[in-house]
PDB file of N, CA and C in Angstrom:
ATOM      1  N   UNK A 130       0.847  -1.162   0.000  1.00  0.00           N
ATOM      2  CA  UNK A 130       0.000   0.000   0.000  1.00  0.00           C
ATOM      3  C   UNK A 130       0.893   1.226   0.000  1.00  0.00           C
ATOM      4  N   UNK A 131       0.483   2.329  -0.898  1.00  0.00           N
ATOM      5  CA  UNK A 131       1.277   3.655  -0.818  1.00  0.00           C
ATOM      6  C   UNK A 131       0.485   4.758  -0.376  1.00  0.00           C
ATOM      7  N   UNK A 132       0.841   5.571   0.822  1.00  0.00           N
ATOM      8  CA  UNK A 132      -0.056   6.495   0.890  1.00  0.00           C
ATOM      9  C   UNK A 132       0.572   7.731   0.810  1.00  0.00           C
ATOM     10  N   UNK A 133       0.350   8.397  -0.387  1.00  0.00           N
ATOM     11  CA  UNK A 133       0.840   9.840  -0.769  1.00  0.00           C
ATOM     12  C   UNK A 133      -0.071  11.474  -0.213  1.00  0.00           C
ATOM     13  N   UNK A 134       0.762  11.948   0.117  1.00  0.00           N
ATOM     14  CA  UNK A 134       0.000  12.884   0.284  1.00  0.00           C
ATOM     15  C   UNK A 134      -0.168  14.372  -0.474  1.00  0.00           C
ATOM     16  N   UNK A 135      -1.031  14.480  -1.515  1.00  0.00           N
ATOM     17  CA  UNK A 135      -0.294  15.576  -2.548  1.00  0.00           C
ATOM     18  C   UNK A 135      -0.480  17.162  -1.901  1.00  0.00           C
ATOM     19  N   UNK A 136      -0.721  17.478  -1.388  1.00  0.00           N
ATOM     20  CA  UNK A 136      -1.222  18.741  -0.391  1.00  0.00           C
ATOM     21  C   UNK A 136      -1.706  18.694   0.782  1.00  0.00           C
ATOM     22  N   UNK A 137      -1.417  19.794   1.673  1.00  0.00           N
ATOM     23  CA  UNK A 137      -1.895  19.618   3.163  1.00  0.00           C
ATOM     24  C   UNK A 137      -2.982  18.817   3.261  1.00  0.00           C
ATOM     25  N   UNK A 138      -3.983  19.074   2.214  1.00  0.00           N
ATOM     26  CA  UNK A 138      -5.520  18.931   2.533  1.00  0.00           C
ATOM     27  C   UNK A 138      -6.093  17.991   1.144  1.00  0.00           C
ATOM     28  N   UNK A 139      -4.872  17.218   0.786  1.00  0.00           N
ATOM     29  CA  UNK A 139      -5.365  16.418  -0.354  1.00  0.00           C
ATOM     30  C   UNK A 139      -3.958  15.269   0.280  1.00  0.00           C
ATOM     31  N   UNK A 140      -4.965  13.808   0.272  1.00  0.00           N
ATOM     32  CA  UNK A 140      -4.181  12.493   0.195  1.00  0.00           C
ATOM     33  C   UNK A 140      -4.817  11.215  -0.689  1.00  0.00           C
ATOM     34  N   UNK A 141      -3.589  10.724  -1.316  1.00  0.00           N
ATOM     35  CA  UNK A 141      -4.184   9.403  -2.282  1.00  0.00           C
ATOM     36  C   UNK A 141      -3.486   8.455  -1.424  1.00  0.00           C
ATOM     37  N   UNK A 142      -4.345   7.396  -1.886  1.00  0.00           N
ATOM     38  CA  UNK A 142      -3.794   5.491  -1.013  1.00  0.00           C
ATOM     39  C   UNK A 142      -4.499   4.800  -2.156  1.00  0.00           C
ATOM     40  N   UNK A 143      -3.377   3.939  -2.531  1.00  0.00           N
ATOM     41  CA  UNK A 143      -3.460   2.887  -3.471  1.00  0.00           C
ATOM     42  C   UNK A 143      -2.557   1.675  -2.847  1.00  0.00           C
ATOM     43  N   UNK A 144      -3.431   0.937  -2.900  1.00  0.00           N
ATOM     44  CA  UNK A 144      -2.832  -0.389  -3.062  1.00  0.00           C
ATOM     45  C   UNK A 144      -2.746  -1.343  -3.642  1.00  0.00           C
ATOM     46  N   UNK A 145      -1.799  -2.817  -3.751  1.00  0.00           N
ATOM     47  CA  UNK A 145      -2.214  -3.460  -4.849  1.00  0.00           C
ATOM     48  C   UNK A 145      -1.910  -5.169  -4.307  1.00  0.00           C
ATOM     49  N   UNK A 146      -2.758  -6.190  -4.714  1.00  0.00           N
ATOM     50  CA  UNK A 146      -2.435  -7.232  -3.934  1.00  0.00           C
ATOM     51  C   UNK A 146      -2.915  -8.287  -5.461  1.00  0.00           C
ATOM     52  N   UNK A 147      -1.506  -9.097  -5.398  1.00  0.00           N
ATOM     53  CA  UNK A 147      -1.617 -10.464  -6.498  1.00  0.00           C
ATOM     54  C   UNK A 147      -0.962 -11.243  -6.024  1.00  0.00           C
ATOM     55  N   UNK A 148      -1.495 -12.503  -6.412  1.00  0.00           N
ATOM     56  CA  UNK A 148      -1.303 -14.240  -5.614  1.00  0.00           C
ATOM     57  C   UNK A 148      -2.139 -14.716  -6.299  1.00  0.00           C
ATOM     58  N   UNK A 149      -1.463 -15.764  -6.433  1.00  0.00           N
ATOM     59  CA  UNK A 149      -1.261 -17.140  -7.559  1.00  0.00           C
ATOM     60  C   UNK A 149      -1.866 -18.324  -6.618  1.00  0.00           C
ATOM     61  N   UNK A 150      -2.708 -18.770  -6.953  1.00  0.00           N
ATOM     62  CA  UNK A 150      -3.565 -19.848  -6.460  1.00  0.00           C
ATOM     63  C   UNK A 150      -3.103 -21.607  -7.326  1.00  0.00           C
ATOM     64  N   UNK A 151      -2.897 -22.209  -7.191  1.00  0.00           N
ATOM     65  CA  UNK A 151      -2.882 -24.141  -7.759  1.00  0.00           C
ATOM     66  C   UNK A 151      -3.337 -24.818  -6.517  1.00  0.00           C
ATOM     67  N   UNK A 152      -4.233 -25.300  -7.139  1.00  0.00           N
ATOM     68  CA  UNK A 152      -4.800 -26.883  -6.065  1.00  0.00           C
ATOM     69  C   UNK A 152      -5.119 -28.186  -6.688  1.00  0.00           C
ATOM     70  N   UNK A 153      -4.949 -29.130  -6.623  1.00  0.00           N
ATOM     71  CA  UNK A 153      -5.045 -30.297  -7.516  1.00  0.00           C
ATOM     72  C   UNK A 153      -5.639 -31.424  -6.300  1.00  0.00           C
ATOM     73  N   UNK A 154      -6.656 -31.907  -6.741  1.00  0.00           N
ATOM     74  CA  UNK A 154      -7.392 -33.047  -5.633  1.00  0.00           C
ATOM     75  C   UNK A 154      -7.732 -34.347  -6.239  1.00  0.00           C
ATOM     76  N   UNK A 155      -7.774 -35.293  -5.745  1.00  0.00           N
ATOM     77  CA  UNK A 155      -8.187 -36.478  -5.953  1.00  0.00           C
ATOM     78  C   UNK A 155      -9.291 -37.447  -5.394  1.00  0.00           C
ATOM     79  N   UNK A 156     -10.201 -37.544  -6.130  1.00  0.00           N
ATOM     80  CA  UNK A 156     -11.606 -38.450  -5.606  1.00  0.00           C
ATOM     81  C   UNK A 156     -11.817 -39.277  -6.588  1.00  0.00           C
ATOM     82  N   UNK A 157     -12.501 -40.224  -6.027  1.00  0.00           N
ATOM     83  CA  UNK A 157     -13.708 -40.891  -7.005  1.00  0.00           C
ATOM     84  C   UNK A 157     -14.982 -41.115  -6.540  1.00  0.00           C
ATOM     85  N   UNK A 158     -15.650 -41.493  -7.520  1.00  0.00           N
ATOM     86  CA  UNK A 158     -17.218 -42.149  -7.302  1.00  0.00           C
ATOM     87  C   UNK A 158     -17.329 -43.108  -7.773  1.00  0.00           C
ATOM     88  N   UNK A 159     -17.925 -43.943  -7.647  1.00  0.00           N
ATOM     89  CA  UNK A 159     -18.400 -45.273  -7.855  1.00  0.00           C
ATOM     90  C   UNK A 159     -17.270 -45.941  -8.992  1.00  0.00           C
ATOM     91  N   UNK A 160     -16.281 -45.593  -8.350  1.00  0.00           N
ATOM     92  CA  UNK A 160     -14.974 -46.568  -9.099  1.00  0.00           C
ATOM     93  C   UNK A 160     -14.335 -45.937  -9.873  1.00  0.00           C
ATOM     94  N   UNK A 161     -14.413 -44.678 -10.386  1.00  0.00           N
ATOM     95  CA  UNK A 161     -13.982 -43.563 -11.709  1.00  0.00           C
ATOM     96  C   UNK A 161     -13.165 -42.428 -10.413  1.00  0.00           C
ATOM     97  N   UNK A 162     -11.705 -42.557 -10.759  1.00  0.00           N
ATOM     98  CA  UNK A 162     -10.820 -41.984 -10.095  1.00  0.00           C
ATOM     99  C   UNK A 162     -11.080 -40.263 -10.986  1.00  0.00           C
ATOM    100  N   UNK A 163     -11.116 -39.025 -10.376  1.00  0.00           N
ATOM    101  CA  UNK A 163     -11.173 -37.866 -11.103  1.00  0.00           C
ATOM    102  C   UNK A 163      -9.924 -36.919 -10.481  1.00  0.00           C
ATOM    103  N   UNK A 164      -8.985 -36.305 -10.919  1.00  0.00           N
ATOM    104  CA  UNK A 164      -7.798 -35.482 -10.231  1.00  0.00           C
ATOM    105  C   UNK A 164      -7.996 -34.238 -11.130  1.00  0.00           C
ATOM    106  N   UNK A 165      -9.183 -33.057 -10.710  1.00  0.00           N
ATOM    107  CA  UNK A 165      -9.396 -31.894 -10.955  1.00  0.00           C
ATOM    108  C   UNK A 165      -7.998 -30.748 -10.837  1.00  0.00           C
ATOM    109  N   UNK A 166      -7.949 -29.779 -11.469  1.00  0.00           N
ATOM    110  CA  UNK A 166      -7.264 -29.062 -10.747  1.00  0.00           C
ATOM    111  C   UNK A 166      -7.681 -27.338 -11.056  1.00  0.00           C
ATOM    112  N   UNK A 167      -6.845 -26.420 -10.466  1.00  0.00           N
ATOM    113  CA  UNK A 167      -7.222 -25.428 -10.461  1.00  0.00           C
ATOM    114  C   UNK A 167      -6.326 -24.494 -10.627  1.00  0.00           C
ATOM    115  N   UNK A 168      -5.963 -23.303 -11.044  1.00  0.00           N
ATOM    116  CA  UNK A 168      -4.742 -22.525 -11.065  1.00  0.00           C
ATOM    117  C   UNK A 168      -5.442 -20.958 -11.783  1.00  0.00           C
ATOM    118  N   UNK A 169      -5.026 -20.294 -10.949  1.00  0.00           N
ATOM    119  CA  UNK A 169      -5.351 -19.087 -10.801  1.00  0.00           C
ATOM    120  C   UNK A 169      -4.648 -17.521 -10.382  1.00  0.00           C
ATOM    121  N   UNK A 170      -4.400 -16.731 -11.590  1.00  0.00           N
ATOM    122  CA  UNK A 170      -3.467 -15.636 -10.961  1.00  0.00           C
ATOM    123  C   UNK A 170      -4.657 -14.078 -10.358  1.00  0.00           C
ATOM    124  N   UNK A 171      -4.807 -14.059  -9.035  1.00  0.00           N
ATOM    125  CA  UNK A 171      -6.225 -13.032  -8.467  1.00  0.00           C
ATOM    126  C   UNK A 171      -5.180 -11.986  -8.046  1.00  0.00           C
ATOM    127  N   UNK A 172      -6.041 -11.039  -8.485  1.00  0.00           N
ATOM    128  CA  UNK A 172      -5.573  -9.308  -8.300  1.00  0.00           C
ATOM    129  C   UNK A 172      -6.788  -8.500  -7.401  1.00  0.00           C
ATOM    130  N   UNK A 173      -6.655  -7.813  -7.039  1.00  0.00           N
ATOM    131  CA  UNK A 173      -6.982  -7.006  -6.109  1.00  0.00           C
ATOM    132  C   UNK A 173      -6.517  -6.008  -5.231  1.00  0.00           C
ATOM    133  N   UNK A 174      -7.192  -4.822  -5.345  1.00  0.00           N
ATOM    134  CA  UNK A 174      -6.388  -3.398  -5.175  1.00  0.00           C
ATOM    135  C   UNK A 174      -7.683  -2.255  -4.296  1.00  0.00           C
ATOM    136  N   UNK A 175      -7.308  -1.261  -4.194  1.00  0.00           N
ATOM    137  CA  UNK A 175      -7.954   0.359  -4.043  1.00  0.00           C
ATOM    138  C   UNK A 175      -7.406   1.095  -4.701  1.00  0.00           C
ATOM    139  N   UNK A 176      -7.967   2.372  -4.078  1.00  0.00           N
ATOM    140  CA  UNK A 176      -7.787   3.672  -4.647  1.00  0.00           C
ATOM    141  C   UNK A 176      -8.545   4.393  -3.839  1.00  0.00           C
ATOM    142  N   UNK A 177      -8.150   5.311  -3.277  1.00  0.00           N
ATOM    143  CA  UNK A 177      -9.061   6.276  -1.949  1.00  0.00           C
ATOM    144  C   UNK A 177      -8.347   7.782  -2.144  1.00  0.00           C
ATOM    145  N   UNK A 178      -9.184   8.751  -2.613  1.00  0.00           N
ATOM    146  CA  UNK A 178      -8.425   9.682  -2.848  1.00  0.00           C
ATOM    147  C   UNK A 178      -9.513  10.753  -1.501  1.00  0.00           C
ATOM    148  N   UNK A 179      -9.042  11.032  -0.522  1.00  0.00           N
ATOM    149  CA  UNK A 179      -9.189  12.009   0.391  1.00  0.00           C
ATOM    150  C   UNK A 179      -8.980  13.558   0.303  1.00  0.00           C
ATOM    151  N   UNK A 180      -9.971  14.199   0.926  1.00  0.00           N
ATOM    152  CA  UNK A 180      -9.414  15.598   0.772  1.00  0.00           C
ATOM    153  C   UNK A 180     -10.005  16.201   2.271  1.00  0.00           C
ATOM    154  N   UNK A 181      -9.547  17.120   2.692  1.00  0.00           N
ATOM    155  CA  UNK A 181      -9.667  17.895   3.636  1.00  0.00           C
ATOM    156  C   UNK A 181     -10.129  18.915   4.119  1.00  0.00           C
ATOM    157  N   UNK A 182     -11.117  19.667   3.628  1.00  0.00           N
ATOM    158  CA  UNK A 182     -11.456  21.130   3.311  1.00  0.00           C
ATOM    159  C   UNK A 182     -11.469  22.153   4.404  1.00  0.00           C
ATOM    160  N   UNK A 183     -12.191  21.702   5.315  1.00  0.00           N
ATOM    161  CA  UNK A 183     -11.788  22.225   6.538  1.00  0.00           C
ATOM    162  C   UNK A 183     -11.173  21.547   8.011  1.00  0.00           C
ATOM    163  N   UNK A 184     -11.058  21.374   9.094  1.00  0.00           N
ATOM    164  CA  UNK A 184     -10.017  20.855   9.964  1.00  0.00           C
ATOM    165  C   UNK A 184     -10.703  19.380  10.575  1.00  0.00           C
ATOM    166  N   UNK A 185     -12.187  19.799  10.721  1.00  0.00           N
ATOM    167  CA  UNK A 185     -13.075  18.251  10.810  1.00  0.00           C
ATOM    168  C   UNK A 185     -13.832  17.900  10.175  1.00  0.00           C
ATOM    169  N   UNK A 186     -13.576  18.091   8.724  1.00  0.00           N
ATOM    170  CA  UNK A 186     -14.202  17.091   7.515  1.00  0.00           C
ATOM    171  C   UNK A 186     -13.175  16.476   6.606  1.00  0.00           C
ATOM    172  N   UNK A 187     -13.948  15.659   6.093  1.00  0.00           N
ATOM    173  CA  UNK A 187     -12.800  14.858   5.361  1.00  0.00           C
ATOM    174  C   UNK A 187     -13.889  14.687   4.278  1.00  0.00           C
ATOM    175  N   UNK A 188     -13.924  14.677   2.721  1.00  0.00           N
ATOM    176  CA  UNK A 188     -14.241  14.232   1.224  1.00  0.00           C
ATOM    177  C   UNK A 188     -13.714  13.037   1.055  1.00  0.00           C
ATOM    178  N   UNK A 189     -14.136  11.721   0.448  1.00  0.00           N
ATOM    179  CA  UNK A 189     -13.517  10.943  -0.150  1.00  0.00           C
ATOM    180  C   UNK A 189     -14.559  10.236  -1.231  1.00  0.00           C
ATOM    181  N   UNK A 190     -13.409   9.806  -2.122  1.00  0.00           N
ATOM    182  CA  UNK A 190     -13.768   8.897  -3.120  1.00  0.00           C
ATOM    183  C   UNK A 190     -12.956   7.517  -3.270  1.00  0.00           C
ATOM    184  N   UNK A 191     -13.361   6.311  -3.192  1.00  0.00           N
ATOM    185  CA  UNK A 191     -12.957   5.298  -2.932  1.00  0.00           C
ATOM    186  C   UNK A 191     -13.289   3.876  -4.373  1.00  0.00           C
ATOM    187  N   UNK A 192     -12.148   3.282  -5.051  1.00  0.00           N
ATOM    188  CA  UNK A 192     -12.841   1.964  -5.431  1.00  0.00           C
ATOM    189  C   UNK A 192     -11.717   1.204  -5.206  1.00  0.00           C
ATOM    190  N   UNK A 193     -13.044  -0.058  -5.177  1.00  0.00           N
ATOM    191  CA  UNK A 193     -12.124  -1.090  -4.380  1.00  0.00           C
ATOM    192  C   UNK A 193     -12.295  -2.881  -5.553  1.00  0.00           C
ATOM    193  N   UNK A 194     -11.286  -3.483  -5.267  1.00  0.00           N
ATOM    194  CA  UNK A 194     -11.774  -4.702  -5.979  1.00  0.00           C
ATOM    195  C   UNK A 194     -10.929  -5.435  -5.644  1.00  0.00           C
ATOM    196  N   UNK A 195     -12.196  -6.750  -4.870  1.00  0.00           N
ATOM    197  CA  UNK A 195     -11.916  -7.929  -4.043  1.00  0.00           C
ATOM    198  C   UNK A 195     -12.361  -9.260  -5.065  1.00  0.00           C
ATOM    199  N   UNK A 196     -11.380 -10.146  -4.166  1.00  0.00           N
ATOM    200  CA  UNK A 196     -11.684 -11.376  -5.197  1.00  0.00           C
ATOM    201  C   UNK A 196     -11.861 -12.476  -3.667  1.00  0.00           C
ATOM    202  N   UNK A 197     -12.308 -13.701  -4.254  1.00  0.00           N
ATOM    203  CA  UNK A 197     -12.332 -14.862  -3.478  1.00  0.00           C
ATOM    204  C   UNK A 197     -12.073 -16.171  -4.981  1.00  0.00           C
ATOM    205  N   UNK A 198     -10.779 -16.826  -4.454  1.00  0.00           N
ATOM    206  CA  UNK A 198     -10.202 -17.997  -4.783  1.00  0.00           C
ATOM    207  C   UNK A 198     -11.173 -19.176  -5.245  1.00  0.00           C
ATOM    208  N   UNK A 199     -11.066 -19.366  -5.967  1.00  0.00           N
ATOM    209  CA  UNK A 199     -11.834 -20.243  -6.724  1.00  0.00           C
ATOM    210  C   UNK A 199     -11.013 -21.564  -6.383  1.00  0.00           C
ATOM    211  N   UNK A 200     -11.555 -23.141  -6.743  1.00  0.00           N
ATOM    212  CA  UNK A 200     -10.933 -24.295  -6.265  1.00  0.00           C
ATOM    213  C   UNK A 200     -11.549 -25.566  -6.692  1.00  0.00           C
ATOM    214  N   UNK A 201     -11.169 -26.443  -6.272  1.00  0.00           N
ATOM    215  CA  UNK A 201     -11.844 -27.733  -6.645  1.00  0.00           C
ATOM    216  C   UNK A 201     -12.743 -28.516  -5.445  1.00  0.00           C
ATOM    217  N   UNK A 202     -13.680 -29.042  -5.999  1.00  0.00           N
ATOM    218  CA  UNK A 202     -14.478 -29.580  -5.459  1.00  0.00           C
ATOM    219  C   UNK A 202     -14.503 -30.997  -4.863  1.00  0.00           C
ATOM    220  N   UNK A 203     -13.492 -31.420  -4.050  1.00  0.00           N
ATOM    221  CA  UNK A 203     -14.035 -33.159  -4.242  1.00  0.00           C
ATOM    222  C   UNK A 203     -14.992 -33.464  -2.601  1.00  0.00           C
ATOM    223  N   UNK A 204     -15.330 -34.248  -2.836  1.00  0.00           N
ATOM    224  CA  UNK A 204     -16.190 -34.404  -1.735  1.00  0.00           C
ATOM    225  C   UNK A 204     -17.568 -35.920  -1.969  1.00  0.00           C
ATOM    226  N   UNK A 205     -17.702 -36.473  -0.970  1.00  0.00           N
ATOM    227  CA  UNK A 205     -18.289 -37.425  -0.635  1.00  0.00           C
ATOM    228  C   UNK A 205     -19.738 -37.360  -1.838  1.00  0.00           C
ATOM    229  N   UNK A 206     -20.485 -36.510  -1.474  1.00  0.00           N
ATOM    230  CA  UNK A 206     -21.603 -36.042  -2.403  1.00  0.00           C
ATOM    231  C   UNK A 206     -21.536 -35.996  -3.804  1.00  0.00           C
ATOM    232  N   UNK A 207     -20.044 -35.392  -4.313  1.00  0.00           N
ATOM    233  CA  UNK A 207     -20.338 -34.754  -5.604  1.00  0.00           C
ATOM    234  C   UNK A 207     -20.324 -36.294  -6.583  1.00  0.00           C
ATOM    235  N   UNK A 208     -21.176 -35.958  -7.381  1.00  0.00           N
ATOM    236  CA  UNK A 208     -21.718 -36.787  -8.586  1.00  0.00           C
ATOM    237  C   UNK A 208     -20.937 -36.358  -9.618  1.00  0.00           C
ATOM    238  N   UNK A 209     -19.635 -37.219  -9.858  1.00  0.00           N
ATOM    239  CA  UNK A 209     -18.901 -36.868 -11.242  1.00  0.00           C
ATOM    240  C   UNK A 209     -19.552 -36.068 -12.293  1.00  0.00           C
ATOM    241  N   UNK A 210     -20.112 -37.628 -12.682  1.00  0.00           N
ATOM    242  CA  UNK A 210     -20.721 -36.988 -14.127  1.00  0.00           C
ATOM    243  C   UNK A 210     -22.025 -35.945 -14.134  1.00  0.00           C
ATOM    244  N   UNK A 211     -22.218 -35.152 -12.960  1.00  0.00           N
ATOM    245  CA  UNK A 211     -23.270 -33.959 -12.798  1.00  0.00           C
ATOM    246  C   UNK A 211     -22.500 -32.962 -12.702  1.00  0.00           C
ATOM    247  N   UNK A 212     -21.931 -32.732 -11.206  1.00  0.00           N
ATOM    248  CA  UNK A 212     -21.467 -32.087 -10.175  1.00  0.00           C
ATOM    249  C   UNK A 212     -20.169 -31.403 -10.879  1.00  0.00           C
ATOM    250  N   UNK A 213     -20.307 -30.315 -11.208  1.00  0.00           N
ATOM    251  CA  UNK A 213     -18.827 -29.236 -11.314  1.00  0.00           C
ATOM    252  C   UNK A 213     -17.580 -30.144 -10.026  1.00  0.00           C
ATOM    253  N   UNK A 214     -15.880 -29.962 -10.887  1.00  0.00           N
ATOM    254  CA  UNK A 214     -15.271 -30.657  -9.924  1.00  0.00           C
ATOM    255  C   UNK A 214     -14.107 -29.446  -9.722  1.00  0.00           C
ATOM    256  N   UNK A 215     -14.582 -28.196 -10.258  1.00  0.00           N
ATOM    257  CA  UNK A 215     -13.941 -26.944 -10.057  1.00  0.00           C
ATOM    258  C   UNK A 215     -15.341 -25.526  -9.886  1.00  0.00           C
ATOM    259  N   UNK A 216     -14.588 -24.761  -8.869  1.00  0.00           N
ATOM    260  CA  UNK A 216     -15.173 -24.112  -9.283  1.00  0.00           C
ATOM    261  C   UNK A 216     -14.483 -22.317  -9.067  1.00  0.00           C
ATOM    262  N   UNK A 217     -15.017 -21.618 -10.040  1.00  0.00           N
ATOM    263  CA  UNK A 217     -14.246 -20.012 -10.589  1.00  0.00           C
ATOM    264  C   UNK A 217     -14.287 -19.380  -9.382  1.00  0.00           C
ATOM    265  N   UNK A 218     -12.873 -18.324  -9.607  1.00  0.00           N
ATOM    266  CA  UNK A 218     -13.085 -17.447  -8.834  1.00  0.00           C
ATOM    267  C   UNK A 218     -14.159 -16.051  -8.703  1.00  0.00           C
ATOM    268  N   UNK A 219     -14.507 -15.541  -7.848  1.00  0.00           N
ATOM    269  CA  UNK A 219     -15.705 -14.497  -7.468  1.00  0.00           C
ATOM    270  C   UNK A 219     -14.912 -13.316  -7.415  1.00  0.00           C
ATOM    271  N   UNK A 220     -14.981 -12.116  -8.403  1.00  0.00           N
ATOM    272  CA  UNK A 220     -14.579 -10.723  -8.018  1.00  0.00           C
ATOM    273  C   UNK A 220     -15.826  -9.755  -7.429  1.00  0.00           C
ATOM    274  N   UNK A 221     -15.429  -8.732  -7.218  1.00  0.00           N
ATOM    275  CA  UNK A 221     -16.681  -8.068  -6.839  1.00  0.00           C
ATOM    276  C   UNK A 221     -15.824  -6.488  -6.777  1.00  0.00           C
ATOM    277  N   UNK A 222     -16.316  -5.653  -7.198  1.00  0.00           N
ATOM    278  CA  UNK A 222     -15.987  -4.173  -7.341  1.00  0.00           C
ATOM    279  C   UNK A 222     -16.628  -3.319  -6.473  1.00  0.00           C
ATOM    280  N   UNK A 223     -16.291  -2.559  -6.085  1.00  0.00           N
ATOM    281  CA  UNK A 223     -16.678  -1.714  -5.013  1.00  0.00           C
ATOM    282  C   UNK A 223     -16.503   0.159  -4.963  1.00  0.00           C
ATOM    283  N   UNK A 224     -17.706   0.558  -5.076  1.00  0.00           N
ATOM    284  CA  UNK A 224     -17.499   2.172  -5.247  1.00  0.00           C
ATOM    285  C   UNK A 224     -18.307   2.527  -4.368  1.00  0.00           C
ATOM    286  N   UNK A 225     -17.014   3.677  -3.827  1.00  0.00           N
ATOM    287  CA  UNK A 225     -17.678   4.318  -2.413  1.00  0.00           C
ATOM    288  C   UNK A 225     -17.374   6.199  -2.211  1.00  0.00           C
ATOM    289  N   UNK A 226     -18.165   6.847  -1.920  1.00  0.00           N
ATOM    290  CA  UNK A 226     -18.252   8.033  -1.704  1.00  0.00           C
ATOM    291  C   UNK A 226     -18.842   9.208  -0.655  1.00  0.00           C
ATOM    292  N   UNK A 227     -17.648   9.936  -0.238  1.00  0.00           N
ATOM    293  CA  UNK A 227     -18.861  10.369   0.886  1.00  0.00           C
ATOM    294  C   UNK A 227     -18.023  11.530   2.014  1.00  0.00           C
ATOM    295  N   UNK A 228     -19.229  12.103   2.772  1.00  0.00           N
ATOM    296  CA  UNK A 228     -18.142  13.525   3.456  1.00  0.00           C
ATOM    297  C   UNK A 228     -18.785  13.342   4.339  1.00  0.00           C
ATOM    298  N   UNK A 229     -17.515  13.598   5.912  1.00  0.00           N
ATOM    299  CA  UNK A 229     -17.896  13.432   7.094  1.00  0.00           C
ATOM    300  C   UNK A 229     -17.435  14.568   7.731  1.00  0.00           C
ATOM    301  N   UNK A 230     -17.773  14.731   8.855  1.00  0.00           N
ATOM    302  CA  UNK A 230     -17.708  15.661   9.755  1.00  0.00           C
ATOM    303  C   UNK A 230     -18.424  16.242  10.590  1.00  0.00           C
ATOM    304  N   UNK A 231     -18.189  17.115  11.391  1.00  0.00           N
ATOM    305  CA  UNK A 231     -19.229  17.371  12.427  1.00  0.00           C
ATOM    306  C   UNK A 231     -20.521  18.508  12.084  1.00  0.00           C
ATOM    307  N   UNK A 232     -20.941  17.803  12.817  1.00  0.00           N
ATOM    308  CA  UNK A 232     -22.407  18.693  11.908  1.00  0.00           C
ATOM    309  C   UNK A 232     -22.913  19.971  12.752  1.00  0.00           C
ATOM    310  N   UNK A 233     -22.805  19.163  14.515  1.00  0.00           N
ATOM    311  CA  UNK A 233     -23.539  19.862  14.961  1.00  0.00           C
ATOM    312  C   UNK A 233     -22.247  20.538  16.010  1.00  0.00           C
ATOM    313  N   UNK A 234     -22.577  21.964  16.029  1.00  0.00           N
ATOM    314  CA  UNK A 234     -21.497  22.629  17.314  1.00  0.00           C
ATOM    315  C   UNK A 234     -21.950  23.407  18.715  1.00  0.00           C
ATOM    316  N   UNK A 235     -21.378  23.000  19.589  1.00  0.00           N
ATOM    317  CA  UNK A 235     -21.716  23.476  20.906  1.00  0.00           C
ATOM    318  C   UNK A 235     -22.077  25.094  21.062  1.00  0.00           C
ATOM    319  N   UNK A 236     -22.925  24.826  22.202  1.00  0.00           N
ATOM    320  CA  UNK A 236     -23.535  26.711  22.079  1.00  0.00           C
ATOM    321  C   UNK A 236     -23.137  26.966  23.444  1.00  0.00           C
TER     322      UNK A 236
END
């Protein structure tokens, strides 16, 4: 993760995350040996760009993108010739926006 700060009242954060997934399994069913496998290069990162305008608010704009590892399936249940003996990985993207600070001030 890098967090830069381009002005008093302006900061960016980026980060970046990749990993390499292989899994290889071995089952059978009803006598039919199956050795699935899986291999996968998943990325996933941000981007949050902050700003500051006055001393207790903060602006931001944020995207994000997450993954979950995809793999093989073996297991007691699965029915070869039905049953997926892999299955994909899940990304999901994420956009976020929004200004905080105090709203209300003492009298």
């Amino acid at each position: 993760m890098c967090d830069v700060e381009k002005a008093p009242i302006i900061n960016l954060v980026a980060g970046l995350r990749v990993e390499h997934i292989g899994l290889d399994g071995t089952g059978s069913d009803a006598g039919v040996v199956v050795k699935p496998s899986f291999n996968d290069t998943l990325v996933g990162g941000k981007l949050t760009l902050r700003a500051r305008p006055q001393r207790h608010e903060i602006a931001f704009a944020s995207v994000t993108r997450g993954y979950k590892a995809g793999g093989v399936n073996i297991d007691a249940r699965i029915d070869v010739g039905v049953d997926p003996l892999t299955y994909a990985t899940e990304t999901l993207w994420n956009y976020e926006a929004g200004y905080r600070g105090h709203w209300r001030t003492s009298a």
